[in-house]
Each structure stands twice: as structure tokens, then as C-alpha cells.
Tab-separated table of C-alpha atoms and ligand atoms in Angstrom:
chain	number	residue	atom	x	y	z
A	1	MET	CA	-102.375	0.882	74.288
A	2	SER	CA	-101.146	4.035	76.012
A	3	LYS	CA	-103.569	6.325	77.832
A	4	ASN	CA	-104.532	9.716	76.518
A	5	MET	CA	-102.126	12.356	77.757
A	6	LEU	CA	-102.079	16.078	78.377
A	7	ILE	CA	-98.769	17.911	78.510
A	8	SER	CA	-99.741	21.246	79.910
A	9	ASN	CA	-98.660	24.814	80.236
A	10	ALA	CA	-95.081	24.728	78.963
A	11	ASN	CA	-93.337	28.079	78.919
A	12	GLN	CA	-92.460	27.308	75.319
A	13	VAL	CA	-93.536	24.531	72.984
A	14	VAL	CA	-91.112	24.460	70.055
A	15	THR	CA	-93.332	22.781	67.455
A	16	MET	CA	-91.120	22.918	64.306
A	17	ALA	CA	-94.400	22.836	62.398
A	18	GLY	CA	-94.443	23.392	58.653
A	19	HIS	CA	-91.279	21.583	57.557
A	20	SER	CA	-92.487	18.008	57.217
A	21	VAL	CA	-92.706	17.808	53.432
A	22	ASN	CA	-89.375	19.489	52.665
A	23	PRO	CA	-86.475	20.129	55.045
A	24	ALA	CA	-85.950	23.674	56.280
A	25	LYS	CA	-83.378	25.728	54.369
A	26	LYS	CA	-81.866	29.207	54.721
A	27	GLU	CA	-84.102	31.529	56.810
A	28	ALA	CA	-86.681	28.773	57.215
A	29	MET	CA	-84.180	27.032	59.518
A	30	SER	CA	-85.010	29.797	62.029
A	31	HIS	CA	-88.787	29.269	61.908
A	32	LEU	CA	-89.442	27.191	65.002
A	33	ASN	CA	-93.151	28.014	65.412
A	34	VAL	CA	-93.018	28.405	69.170
A	35	ILE	CA	-96.214	28.431	71.258
A	36	GLU	CA	-95.931	30.245	74.600
A	37	ASN	CA	-97.878	28.677	77.510
A	38	GLY	CA	-98.507	25.730	75.244
A	39	SER	CA	-100.121	22.351	75.755
A	40	ILE	CA	-100.278	19.124	73.781
A	41	TRP	CA	-103.166	16.650	73.611
A	42	ILE	CA	-102.162	13.053	72.815
A	43	GLU	CA	-104.312	10.014	71.992
A	44	ASN	CA	-103.090	6.461	71.328
A	45	GLY	CA	-99.465	7.523	71.180
A	46	ARG	CA	-100.091	10.193	68.522
A	47	ILE	CA	-100.289	13.972	68.737
A	48	VAL	CA	-103.853	15.210	68.257
A	49	GLU	CA	-103.403	18.915	68.843
A	50	VAL	CA	-100.828	21.461	69.982
A	51	GLY	CA	-101.951	24.925	71.075
A	52	PRO	CA	-102.272	27.498	73.851
A	53	ASP	CA	-103.024	25.886	77.221
A	54	ASP	CA	-106.475	27.493	77.655
A	55	VAL	CA	-107.593	26.424	74.191
A	56	ILE	CA	-106.484	22.793	74.626
A	57	ARG	CA	-107.977	22.530	78.129
A	58	GLU	CA	-111.323	23.848	76.966
A	59	LYS	CA	-111.496	21.637	73.907
A	60	TYR	CA	-110.581	18.348	75.623
A	61	LYS	CA	-112.016	19.052	79.086
A	62	ILE	CA	-114.175	15.923	79.184
A	63	GLN	CA	-111.317	13.551	78.343
A	64	ILE	CA	-108.680	15.321	80.454
A	65	SER	CA	-109.947	14.063	83.818
A	66	SER	CA	-109.109	10.439	82.926
A	67	ALA	CA	-105.900	11.222	81.010
A	68	GLU	CA	-102.295	11.013	82.185
A	69	GLN	CA	-101.088	14.535	82.921
A	70	VAL	CA	-97.604	15.983	82.639
A	71	ASP	CA	-97.143	19.475	84.016
A	72	ALA	CA	-94.574	21.414	81.971
A	73	THR	CA	-94.855	24.711	83.828
A	74	ASN	CA	-91.636	26.758	83.489
A	75	LYS	CA	-90.217	24.177	81.095
A	76	THR	CA	-89.446	23.981	77.372
A	77	VAL	CA	-90.952	21.300	75.173
A	78	THR	CA	-89.408	20.180	71.877
A	79	PRO	CA	-89.920	17.282	69.484
A	80	GLY	CA	-87.981	14.213	70.640
A	81	LEU	CA	-84.475	14.778	69.256
A	82	VAL	CA	-83.393	12.778	66.208
A	83	ASP	CA	-79.795	11.576	65.756
A	84	PRO	CA	-79.310	10.809	62.045
A	85	HIS	CA	-75.762	9.347	62.095
A	86	THR	CA	-74.384	6.907	64.665
A	87	HIS	CA	-72.229	3.803	64.938
A	88	ILE	CA	-73.806	2.643	68.235
A	89	VAL	CA	-73.654	-1.083	67.477
A	90	HIS	CA	-70.024	-1.859	68.278
A	91	ALA	CA	-67.900	-3.519	70.921
A	92	GLY	CA	-65.266	-1.950	73.137
A	93	THR	CA	-63.635	1.423	73.566
A	94	ARG	CA	-60.443	3.097	72.297
A	95	GLU	CA	-59.266	5.374	75.087
A	96	ASN	CA	-55.682	4.218	74.375
A	97	GLU	CA	-55.894	5.867	70.937
A	98	TYR	CA	-57.257	9.021	72.516
A	99	ALA	CA	-54.143	9.148	74.675
A	100	MET	CA	-51.971	8.587	71.563
A	101	ARG	CA	-53.704	11.397	69.706
A	102	LEU	CA	-53.132	13.720	72.647
A	103	GLN	CA	-49.419	12.930	72.197
A	104	GLY	CA	-49.581	14.003	68.540
A	105	LYS	CA	-50.483	10.858	66.533
A	106	THR	CA	-53.199	11.463	63.947
A	107	TYR	CA	-56.447	9.550	63.489
A	108	MET	CA	-55.377	8.243	60.058
A	109	GLU	CA	-51.883	7.238	61.288
A	110	ILE	CA	-53.463	5.122	63.995
A	111	MET	CA	-55.827	3.520	61.483
A	112	GLU	CA	-53.038	2.833	58.985
A	113	ALA	CA	-51.076	1.080	61.744
A	114	GLY	CA	-53.965	-1.358	62.253
A	115	GLY	CA	-55.813	0.512	65.009
A	116	GLY	CA	-58.782	2.801	64.597
A	117	ILE	CA	-61.717	1.224	62.790
A	118	HIS	CA	-59.692	-2.021	62.550
A	119	ALA	CA	-59.407	-2.223	66.354
A	120	THR	CA	-63.157	-1.880	66.799
A	121	THR	CA	-63.716	-4.354	63.961
A	122	ARG	CA	-61.654	-6.975	65.800
A	123	ALA	CA	-63.597	-6.379	69.014
A	124	THR	CA	-66.949	-6.434	67.210
A	125	GLN	CA	-66.139	-9.606	65.297
A	126	GLU	CA	-65.156	-11.312	68.553
A	127	ALA	CA	-68.270	-10.181	70.426
A	128	SER	CA	-71.295	-12.456	70.541
A	129	PHE	CA	-74.720	-11.222	69.469
A	130	ASP	CA	-75.741	-10.938	73.143
A	131	GLU	CA	-72.653	-8.959	74.127
A	132	LEU	CA	-73.139	-6.523	71.254
A	133	TYR	CA	-76.829	-6.237	72.077
A	134	LYS	CA	-76.165	-5.403	75.739
A	135	GLU	CA	-73.504	-2.771	74.988
A	136	SER	CA	-75.628	-1.112	72.328
A	137	LYS	CA	-78.778	-1.139	74.458
A	138	LYS	CA	-76.931	0.715	77.205
A	139	ARG	CA	-76.027	3.421	74.697
A	140	LEU	CA	-79.640	3.706	73.596
A	141	ASP	CA	-80.737	4.192	77.211
A	142	LYS	CA	-78.220	7.023	77.509
A	143	PHE	CA	-79.507	8.593	74.306
A	144	LEU	CA	-83.008	8.559	75.799
A	145	LEU	CA	-81.733	10.248	78.948
A	146	HIS	CA	-80.384	13.021	76.715
A	147	GLY	CA	-83.703	13.584	74.991
A	148	VAL	CA	-83.169	11.523	71.820
A	149	THR	CA	-86.070	9.348	70.623
A	150	THR	CA	-84.912	8.308	67.109
A	151	VAL	CA	-81.442	7.081	66.128
A	152	GLU	CA	-79.861	5.982	62.868
A	153	ALA	CA	-77.416	3.085	63.360
A	154	LYS	CA	-74.723	1.916	60.948
A	155	SER	CA	-72.951	-1.391	60.524
A	156	GLY	CA	-69.342	-1.263	59.379
A	157	TYR	CA	-67.391	-2.929	62.184
A	158	GLY	CA	-68.067	-6.417	60.842
A	159	LEU	CA	-66.479	-6.119	57.389
A	160	THR	CA	-67.423	-9.729	56.555
A	161	LEU	CA	-70.869	-10.870	55.503
A	162	GLU	CA	-71.351	-12.811	58.736
A	163	HIS	CA	-70.356	-10.003	61.053
A	164	GLU	CA	-72.054	-7.186	59.119
A	165	ILE	CA	-75.271	-9.205	59.319
A	166	LYS	CA	-74.701	-9.755	63.044
A	167	GLN	CA	-74.421	-6.006	63.636
A	168	LEU	CA	-77.535	-5.279	61.588
A	169	GLU	CA	-79.463	-8.044	63.364
A	170	VAL	CA	-78.536	-6.515	66.714
A	171	ALA	CA	-79.982	-3.214	65.473
A	172	GLU	CA	-83.093	-5.029	64.231
A	173	GLN	CA	-83.597	-6.711	67.608
A	174	LEU	CA	-83.121	-3.397	69.430
A	175	GLN	CA	-85.668	-1.795	67.117
A	176	LYS	CA	-88.110	-4.462	68.323
A	177	ASP	CA	-87.203	-4.326	72.025
A	178	HIS	CA	-86.145	-0.766	72.784
A	179	PRO	CA	-88.537	2.185	72.737
A	180	ILE	CA	-86.119	4.326	70.693
A	181	ASP	CA	-86.791	4.058	66.951
A	182	LEU	CA	-83.744	2.723	65.129
A	183	VAL	CA	-83.190	3.238	61.407
A	184	SER	CA	-80.455	1.001	59.987
A	185	THR	CA	-77.694	1.720	57.497
A	186	PHE	CA	-75.416	-0.857	55.908
A	187	MET	CA	-71.825	0.388	55.900
A	188	GLY	CA	-69.772	-2.573	54.774
A	189	ALA	CA	-67.516	-0.045	53.043
A	190	HIS	CA	-66.304	1.504	56.299
A	191	ALA	CA	-62.692	0.318	55.913
A	192	VAL	CA	-60.711	-2.012	53.686
A	193	PRO	CA	-59.898	-5.008	55.941
A	194	LEU	CA	-56.191	-5.351	56.713
A	195	GLY	CA	-56.039	-8.649	54.793
A	196	ASP	CA	-57.315	-6.963	51.611
A	197	LYS	CA	-54.944	-3.982	51.630
A	198	LYS	CA	-52.985	-5.289	48.635
A	199	ASP	CA	-56.097	-5.701	46.524
A	200	PRO	CA	-58.872	-3.380	47.765
A	201	GLU	CA	-60.940	-4.046	44.617
A	202	ARG	CA	-61.451	-7.592	45.834
A	203	PHE	CA	-63.113	-6.240	48.962
A	204	VAL	CA	-65.187	-3.757	46.929
A	205	ASP	CA	-66.404	-6.755	44.895
A	206	ARG	CA	-67.421	-8.584	48.068
A	207	VAL	CA	-69.355	-5.554	49.309
A	208	ILE	CA	-71.158	-5.277	45.979
A	209	ASN	CA	-71.738	-8.919	45.080
A	210	GLU	CA	-71.919	-10.648	48.441
A	211	MET	CA	-72.974	-8.218	51.162
A	212	ILE	CA	-75.359	-5.727	49.529
A	213	PRO	CA	-77.632	-8.379	47.952
A	214	GLU	CA	-77.887	-10.344	51.205
A	215	VAL	CA	-78.517	-7.283	53.402
A	216	ALA	CA	-81.208	-6.118	50.977
A	217	LYS	CA	-82.765	-9.587	50.704
A	218	ARG	CA	-83.081	-9.799	54.476
A	219	ASN	CA	-84.411	-6.246	54.620
A	220	LEU	CA	-81.827	-5.311	57.242
A	221	ALA	CA	-81.091	-1.747	56.139
A	222	LYS	CA	-82.696	1.259	54.542
A	223	PHE	CA	-79.465	3.078	53.604
A	224	ASN	CA	-76.036	2.248	52.174
A	225	ASP	CA	-73.087	4.340	53.387
A	226	VAL	CA	-69.414	4.538	52.300
A	227	PHE	CA	-66.335	6.103	53.931
A	228	CYS	CA	-65.129	8.053	50.877
A	229	GLU	CA	-61.700	9.225	52.022
A	230	ARG	CA	-58.120	9.147	50.754
A	231	GLY	CA	-56.609	5.878	51.976
A	232	VAL	CA	-60.027	4.293	52.505
A	233	PHE	CA	-62.428	4.209	49.493
A	234	THR	CA	-61.842	6.351	46.400
A	235	PRO	CA	-64.685	8.365	44.856
A	236	GLU	CA	-64.799	5.792	42.015
A	237	GLN	CA	-65.087	2.840	44.393
A	238	SER	CA	-67.638	4.747	46.475
A	239	ARG	CA	-69.744	5.510	43.388
A	240	LYS	CA	-69.736	1.830	42.382
A	241	ILE	CA	-70.790	0.717	45.864
A	242	LEU	CA	-73.545	3.326	46.169
A	243	GLU	CA	-74.907	2.591	42.681
A	244	ALA	CA	-74.927	-1.135	43.474
A	245	GLY	CA	-76.902	-0.421	46.642
A	246	LYS	CA	-79.436	1.625	44.686
A	247	LYS	CA	-80.126	-1.376	42.440
A	248	HIS	CA	-81.110	-3.262	45.587
A	249	GLY	CA	-83.262	-0.449	46.974
A	250	LEU	CA	-80.686	0.926	49.431
A	251	ILE	CA	-80.607	4.727	49.535
A	252	PRO	CA	-77.094	6.259	49.395
A	253	LYS	CA	-75.420	8.151	52.218
A	254	ILE	CA	-71.741	9.175	52.284
A	255	HIS	CA	-69.055	9.922	54.850
A	256	ALA	CA	-67.758	12.781	52.716
A	257	ASP	CA	-64.731	15.078	52.877
A	258	GLU	CA	-64.063	14.309	56.547
A	259	ILE	CA	-60.264	14.390	56.733
A	260	GLU	CA	-59.247	15.694	53.292
A	261	PRO	CA	-61.097	17.321	50.385
A	262	TYR	CA	-62.025	14.363	48.169
A	263	ALA	CA	-65.049	15.465	46.117
A	264	GLY	CA	-67.378	13.545	48.427
A	265	ALA	CA	-70.003	16.305	48.457
A	266	GLU	CA	-69.995	16.334	44.657
A	267	LEU	CA	-70.405	12.562	44.595
A	268	ALA	CA	-73.352	12.765	47.020
A	269	ALA	CA	-75.114	15.131	44.621
A	270	GLU	CA	-74.268	12.973	41.629
A	271	VAL	CA	-75.632	9.711	43.050
A	272	GLY	CA	-78.681	11.394	44.622
A	273	ALA	CA	-77.695	10.625	48.222
A	274	ILE	CA	-80.272	11.483	50.879
A	275	SER	CA	-77.432	12.988	52.932
A	276	ALA	CA	-73.715	13.684	52.865
A	277	ASP	CA	-72.164	13.604	56.308
A	278	HIS	CA	-69.109	15.254	57.959
A	279	LEU	CA	-68.153	17.689	55.124
A	280	LEU	CA	-65.375	19.350	57.134
A	281	LYS	CA	-63.360	19.811	53.950
A	282	ALA	CA	-66.190	20.031	51.411
A	283	SER	CA	-65.423	22.312	48.452
A	284	ASP	CA	-67.578	25.289	47.497
A	285	GLU	CA	-68.549	23.485	44.289
A	286	GLY	CA	-69.553	20.457	46.335
A	287	ILE	CA	-71.687	22.605	48.619
A	288	GLN	CA	-73.421	24.211	45.624
A	289	ALA	CA	-74.010	20.804	44.073
A	290	MET	CA	-75.547	19.504	47.310
A	291	ALA	CA	-77.893	22.483	47.520
A	292	LYS	CA	-79.020	21.940	43.944
A	293	ALA	CA	-79.533	18.193	44.348
A	294	GLU	CA	-81.261	18.682	47.747
A	295	VAL	CA	-78.812	16.498	49.663
A	296	VAL	CA	-79.123	17.081	53.417
A	297	GLY	CA	-75.784	18.067	54.993
A	298	VAL	CA	-75.339	16.140	58.250
A	299	LEU	CA	-72.684	17.931	60.303
A	300	LEU	CA	-70.879	16.215	63.168
A	301	PRO	CA	-69.088	18.898	65.174
A	302	GLY	CA	-68.369	16.424	67.997
A	303	THR	CA	-65.971	14.670	65.623
A	304	ALA	CA	-64.132	17.881	64.705
A	305	PHE	CA	-63.984	18.750	68.414
A	306	PHE	CA	-62.653	15.338	69.414
A	307	LEU	CA	-60.184	15.025	66.507
A	308	MET	CA	-59.094	18.630	67.110
A	309	ALA	CA	-59.863	19.417	63.465
A	310	GLU	CA	-61.321	22.409	61.702
A	311	PHE	CA	-65.121	22.566	61.918
A	312	ALA	CA	-67.420	22.200	58.913
A	313	LYS	CA	-68.520	25.454	57.329
A	314	ALA	CA	-72.113	25.340	58.501
A	315	ARG	CA	-72.782	29.017	57.799
A	316	ARG	CA	-71.607	28.747	54.225
A	317	MET	CA	-73.745	25.646	53.688
A	318	ILE	CA	-76.895	27.183	55.157
A	319	ASP	CA	-76.400	30.377	53.168
A	320	ALA	CA	-75.918	28.307	50.004
A	321	GLY	CA	-79.272	26.626	50.598
A	322	VAL	CA	-78.172	23.258	51.983
A	323	ALA	CA	-80.610	21.825	54.542
A	324	VAL	CA	-78.320	21.198	57.518
A	325	ALA	CA	-78.807	18.550	60.205
A	326	LEU	CA	-76.625	17.761	63.227
A	327	SER	CA	-75.610	14.451	64.757
A	328	THR	CA	-73.313	12.944	67.380
A	329	ASP	CA	-71.584	10.429	65.022
A	330	GLN	CA	-71.508	8.285	68.172
A	331	ASN	CA	-68.565	5.868	67.776
A	332	PRO	CA	-65.580	4.743	69.875
A	333	GLY	CA	-62.878	6.440	67.776
A	334	SER	CA	-63.817	9.889	66.556
A	335	SER	CA	-66.821	10.843	68.709
A	336	PRO	CA	-67.481	8.816	71.858
A	337	THR	CA	-70.449	10.854	73.057
A	338	ILE	CA	-74.212	10.377	73.138
A	339	SER	CA	-75.001	13.988	73.998
A	340	LEU	CA	-76.872	15.536	71.102
A	341	PRO	CA	-77.558	18.644	73.241
A	342	PHE	CA	-73.789	19.147	73.538
A	343	ILE	CA	-73.543	18.843	69.756
A	344	MET	CA	-76.106	21.650	69.585
A	345	ASN	CA	-73.843	23.750	71.829
A	346	LEU	CA	-70.916	23.083	69.484
A	347	GLY	CA	-73.081	24.001	66.495
A	348	CYS	CA	-73.584	27.454	67.987
A	349	LEU	CA	-70.186	28.053	69.516
A	350	LYS	CA	-67.962	26.479	66.862
A	351	MET	CA	-69.881	26.584	63.589
A	352	GLY	CA	-71.688	29.917	63.807
A	353	MET	CA	-75.175	28.420	63.836
A	354	THR	CA	-77.974	30.147	65.725
A	355	PRO	CA	-79.896	28.541	68.620
A	356	GLU	CA	-82.882	28.306	66.263
A	357	GLU	CA	-80.876	26.599	63.527
A	358	VAL	CA	-79.412	23.956	65.829
A	359	LEU	CA	-82.905	23.011	67.018
A	360	THR	CA	-84.098	22.636	63.438
A	361	ALA	CA	-80.963	20.608	62.694
A	362	THR	CA	-81.586	18.090	65.493
A	363	THR	CA	-85.321	17.657	64.929
A	364	ILE	CA	-87.056	18.038	61.583
A	365	ASN	CA	-83.976	18.293	59.339
A	366	ALA	CA	-82.431	15.312	61.113
A	367	ALA	CA	-85.661	13.397	60.456
A	368	HIS	CA	-85.417	14.307	56.754
A	369	ALA	CA	-81.816	13.027	56.677
A	370	ILE	CA	-83.170	9.541	57.476
A	371	GLY	CA	-86.410	9.747	55.505
A	372	PHE	CA	-88.572	9.760	58.633
A	373	ALA	CA	-90.032	13.275	58.654
A	374	ASN	CA	-93.542	11.973	58.047
A	375	GLU	CA	-93.475	10.419	61.539
A	376	VAL	CA	-91.092	12.389	63.764
A	377	GLY	CA	-89.178	15.664	64.073
A	378	SER	CA	-92.049	18.053	64.789
A	379	LEU	CA	-95.013	18.410	67.109
A	380	GLU	CA	-97.936	18.311	64.711
A	381	ALA	CA	-101.251	16.482	64.560
A	382	GLY	CA	-100.844	12.878	63.413
A	383	LYS	CA	-97.168	12.507	64.268
A	384	LYS	CA	-95.785	10.122	66.867
A	385	ALA	CA	-95.994	11.629	70.346
A	386	ASP	CA	-92.184	11.722	70.698
A	387	ILE	CA	-91.536	14.648	72.990
A	388	THR	CA	-88.679	15.975	75.126
A	389	ILE	CA	-89.252	18.321	78.046
A	390	PHE	CA	-86.214	20.333	79.152
A	391	ASP	CA	-86.002	21.901	82.576
A	392	VAL	CA	-85.159	25.327	81.157
A	393	PRO	CA	-87.514	28.287	80.754
A	394	ASN	CA	-86.782	28.818	77.052
A	395	TYR	CA	-84.918	27.172	74.201
A	396	LEU	CA	-82.192	29.811	74.221
A	397	THR	CA	-81.064	28.543	77.631
A	398	LEU	CA	-80.403	25.138	76.047
A	399	SER	CA	-77.533	26.483	73.998
A	400	TYR	CA	-76.430	28.883	76.726
A	401	GLN	CA	-75.991	26.543	79.724
A	402	TYR	CA	-73.750	24.084	77.915
A	403	GLY	CA	-72.324	20.675	78.751
A	404	MET	CA	-75.056	19.651	81.167
A	405	ASN	CA	-78.131	17.529	80.782
A	406	HIS	CA	-81.324	19.608	81.036
A	407	VAL	CA	-83.669	16.761	80.126
A	408	ASP	CA	-86.516	16.330	82.599
A	409	THR	CA	-89.022	14.126	80.752
A	410	VAL	CA	-88.941	12.063	77.564
A	411	ILE	CA	-92.126	10.731	76.032
A	412	LYS	CA	-91.997	8.141	73.260
A	413	ASN	CA	-95.155	7.087	71.415
A	414	GLY	CA	-97.159	8.766	74.173
A	415	LYS	CA	-95.409	6.992	77.073
A	416	PRO	CA	-93.157	8.657	79.623
A	417	LEU	CA	-89.784	6.888	79.496
A	418	VAL	CA	-87.682	9.434	81.338
A	419	VAL	CA	-89.208	11.167	84.333
A	420	GLY	CA	-87.377	13.669	86.515
A	421	GLY	CA	-84.216	13.054	84.490
A	422	ARG	CA	-84.223	9.292	85.219
A	423	LEU	CA	-85.212	6.231	83.241
A	424	HIS	CA	-88.733	5.210	84.126
A	425	GLU	CA	-88.199	1.444	84.341
A	426	LEU	CA	-91.861	0.498	84.357
A	427	SER	CA	-92.630	2.081	81.030
A	428	LEU	CA	-89.340	0.866	79.580
A	429	SER	CA	-90.215	-2.770	80.186
A	430	ASP	CA	-93.640	-2.583	78.560
A	431	ALA	CA	-92.822	-0.026	75.871
B	1	LIG	O1	-67.783	8.798	61.192
B	1	LIG	N1	-65.095	8.176	59.456
B	1	LIG	C1	-65.401	7.012	59.579
B	1	LIG	N2	-66.150	6.479	60.526
B	1	LIG	C2	-66.400	7.050	61.808
B	1	LIG	C3	-65.321	6.750	62.773
B	1	LIG	C4	-65.273	5.343	63.102
B	1	LIG	C5	-64.194	4.959	64.087
B	1	LIG	O2	-63.189	5.653	64.266
B	1	LIG	O3	-64.394	3.890	64.688
B	1	LIG	C6	-66.715	8.520	61.681
B	1	LIG	O4	-65.921	9.381	62.089
B	2	LIG	FE1	-69.653	8.277	61.079
């Protein structure tokens, strides 16, 4: 059991309070509920109270002397960041394709020639459980170092029952062993395997009749995701796969309108997806439909940046009433980064979001995108003590001094896991 803890005297505590039941939309995305000179009292890994330093010190003065203390003077405290869309469980890298794209080849051309997702699928199928586990764990450690305490992780580089299960079991084991909270998504419909190109429906049948029931039976995933894109899965195939998942208790998510407009946003609204992700080419009708159906829009500006594509229309979505979240999309092909703070920078500089909106989008709205806002995403009494302390005097500086890691301390379930910008090995091993 972790000790009681006092985090004291932060220049700013960005609480994000008040958005736990419903995600923040429109102007509410700018309501951060900041406490100046703020402190946080933590017991048994949970937040008990957040308030002005003098108030907290007075109220808990008897317990404070025996508690662990973290001085946050001159620093900015936020909820532990939440990344709601990653492909961290995979083997290998694709820097060769990066070089090809810099010479003018497109992402889809490389995939159609058997590279892209297919290349990572080959590497992931060949990797043993232990190899996959080690590679993925390293990525999780790096996420922690960048202030992230909750991560969604997708399968989708197995593409056979055996290898999809292997990926999801790696995520399950990491959820047990690693202090970061992992939320798993089944994404068997990430690509049509090269051997099924002539008859994609056969593969769709396997996803529906073989993979989904087994994944659900073993309780290996909470969500079911599909790459709905021209040349990958059609809207009709995607609908069938998402509806089949629903019958087995898997909540739909969609990779929607990433490369071409393909009515993915509309489909997300129709099937009641918890989120539609990417949305670079989402139509105005699709955006309206998402707002109405309360589908969270998960934007991945790192992917647009890395694929040198047009950015998603974040402003239009927020103004239309879509709750927007941000994510890295961590994967070896279209977004090989783990820096969610850099994604926040891109949100401001490339998608017209405000520094307030990008914080909302990487904390409480990101938590809503993975159905976890009852536990994480804000600093409020009763929530997990998942807290990031940045070595900057105010949150504005986070989106101003870009491309560098400002994380000083990361606390997960009330335990310090990153201290002074470095992994704190002792707490990692007993976390
Ligand atoms: O979200 N679009 C499909 N899937 C990933 C990329 C996966 C890969 O290239 O390996 C994405 O961009
Ligand atoms: Fe993705």
C-alpha cells in the first residue's frame, strides 16, 4: 500500500474538474479549473482533496508529517496524460519506408506493394511473446517519461487468430506488470492479409466468426476497431465487423476518413462508436452526425505531420460540438512517436486549438474516448492519483516551448515513477 502523499505549492494545478460525467465540448473545452499555489492530498493511491496550499496544509497537518512529500514550487501539475489511440504492441521499425516516402512514394502505395502494415504484420507474427513484450514495455517506459499514465493499445498486426491473441495477451501481461494502465482494443480488421486480397470477404468472415468471439470469450479487449479506408475495409464491411463486435460486448471505434473521405465519421455515428479517430478528411455531414451521436473525435496530428498530409479540422469539429481528444497514434508506419506533449504542440500550431483545449483533449476527453473518465483524466477527490508535474511555471509554457520534454515527476496510483525526469527504478519494480 502506498504512503499518504502531499504534493505541495504548485504554481498551477490544472484540475480539469467538472467534466467526468460528460466530455467537455465547445467553450467547456477551455474550462481547466486551475488552482494557483495549489496542493494535493493523496491517501492509498487516490486523490482525497485538491485546493490552495494553505488550506490543504491546515486541514491535513497531523498526517502530513509522516507522509511522502513532493514539492511542486514553480511547477505546473496536471492529471496524468491519457493516450487514447496507440499501436504500441508491435515488432520492428520501418525507417526504410520513411526514406521512400521522403522520395515521393505514398503511404498507400507502400502498403499496396506489400509493405506498410503488412511489413509490421510479418515482423509481429515472427516475434515471440517475450520479444513483443520487451519491445512494448520499453515504449511504455518512454510514455511514462513523457507524462502519460494511461494508454489504449490495439492489436491488428497479427491478422490471424493466433497472432491477434498473442498481441492482446502481451497487452494483458503489461497491464498486470507495468504501472501504466493499458486499455485494449481488438483490431483484427487493420488490413486484409496479402493472401486474402482476391477474396476480402473471406477475411471479414474470419474476423467476425473466428476472431471476435474468441477475443470476447477470453475477455482480451474492451473495444473493436476497423480501418475503414478505400483499399482496406469498405464502410459496409466495417459496419458488419463493428455490429458483430457489439453482439459480443465489444464497443466500436473506427479509423475513419484518414486518407480519403469515406463516410467513416457518419458510420461512427450510425453504429454508436465511442470514438472516431483520425478524421483528416471527415465531411461536414459526418462531423454534424458525430456531434449529435456524441462520438468523441480522436485527432492524431502526429500522423498528418509524419505523412505530410492535411491536418484534421479540429476547429470546425469543436465549434460543431464534437468532444475532441488528442493522441499519438504511436505506430511504426504513420506516427513513430511517444510524445503526447509534442502532439499537444501540433494541436495548437497546426490545428488551431488553444492551449486550454489541447490539455482537455489529452486528459479528460481522452479518458472519455476510452470509457475511463470515472477513474482518470482529472484531479478530483476519489480518482486515481495519476499526476504529472511539469517543470514549467504555467501550462501555457507547455505549448510554447515545443519539442522538448518538460516532465519532472510522474505519479501513478500515488507512487512516484518518474523523479527529476528519470525513471525511478525502485517504485517501478514494486508498482
Ligand atoms: O492509425 N491507419 C491505420 N493504422 C495506423 C497505421 C499503422 C501502420 O502504418 O503500421 C494508423 O495510422
Ligand atoms: Fe491508428
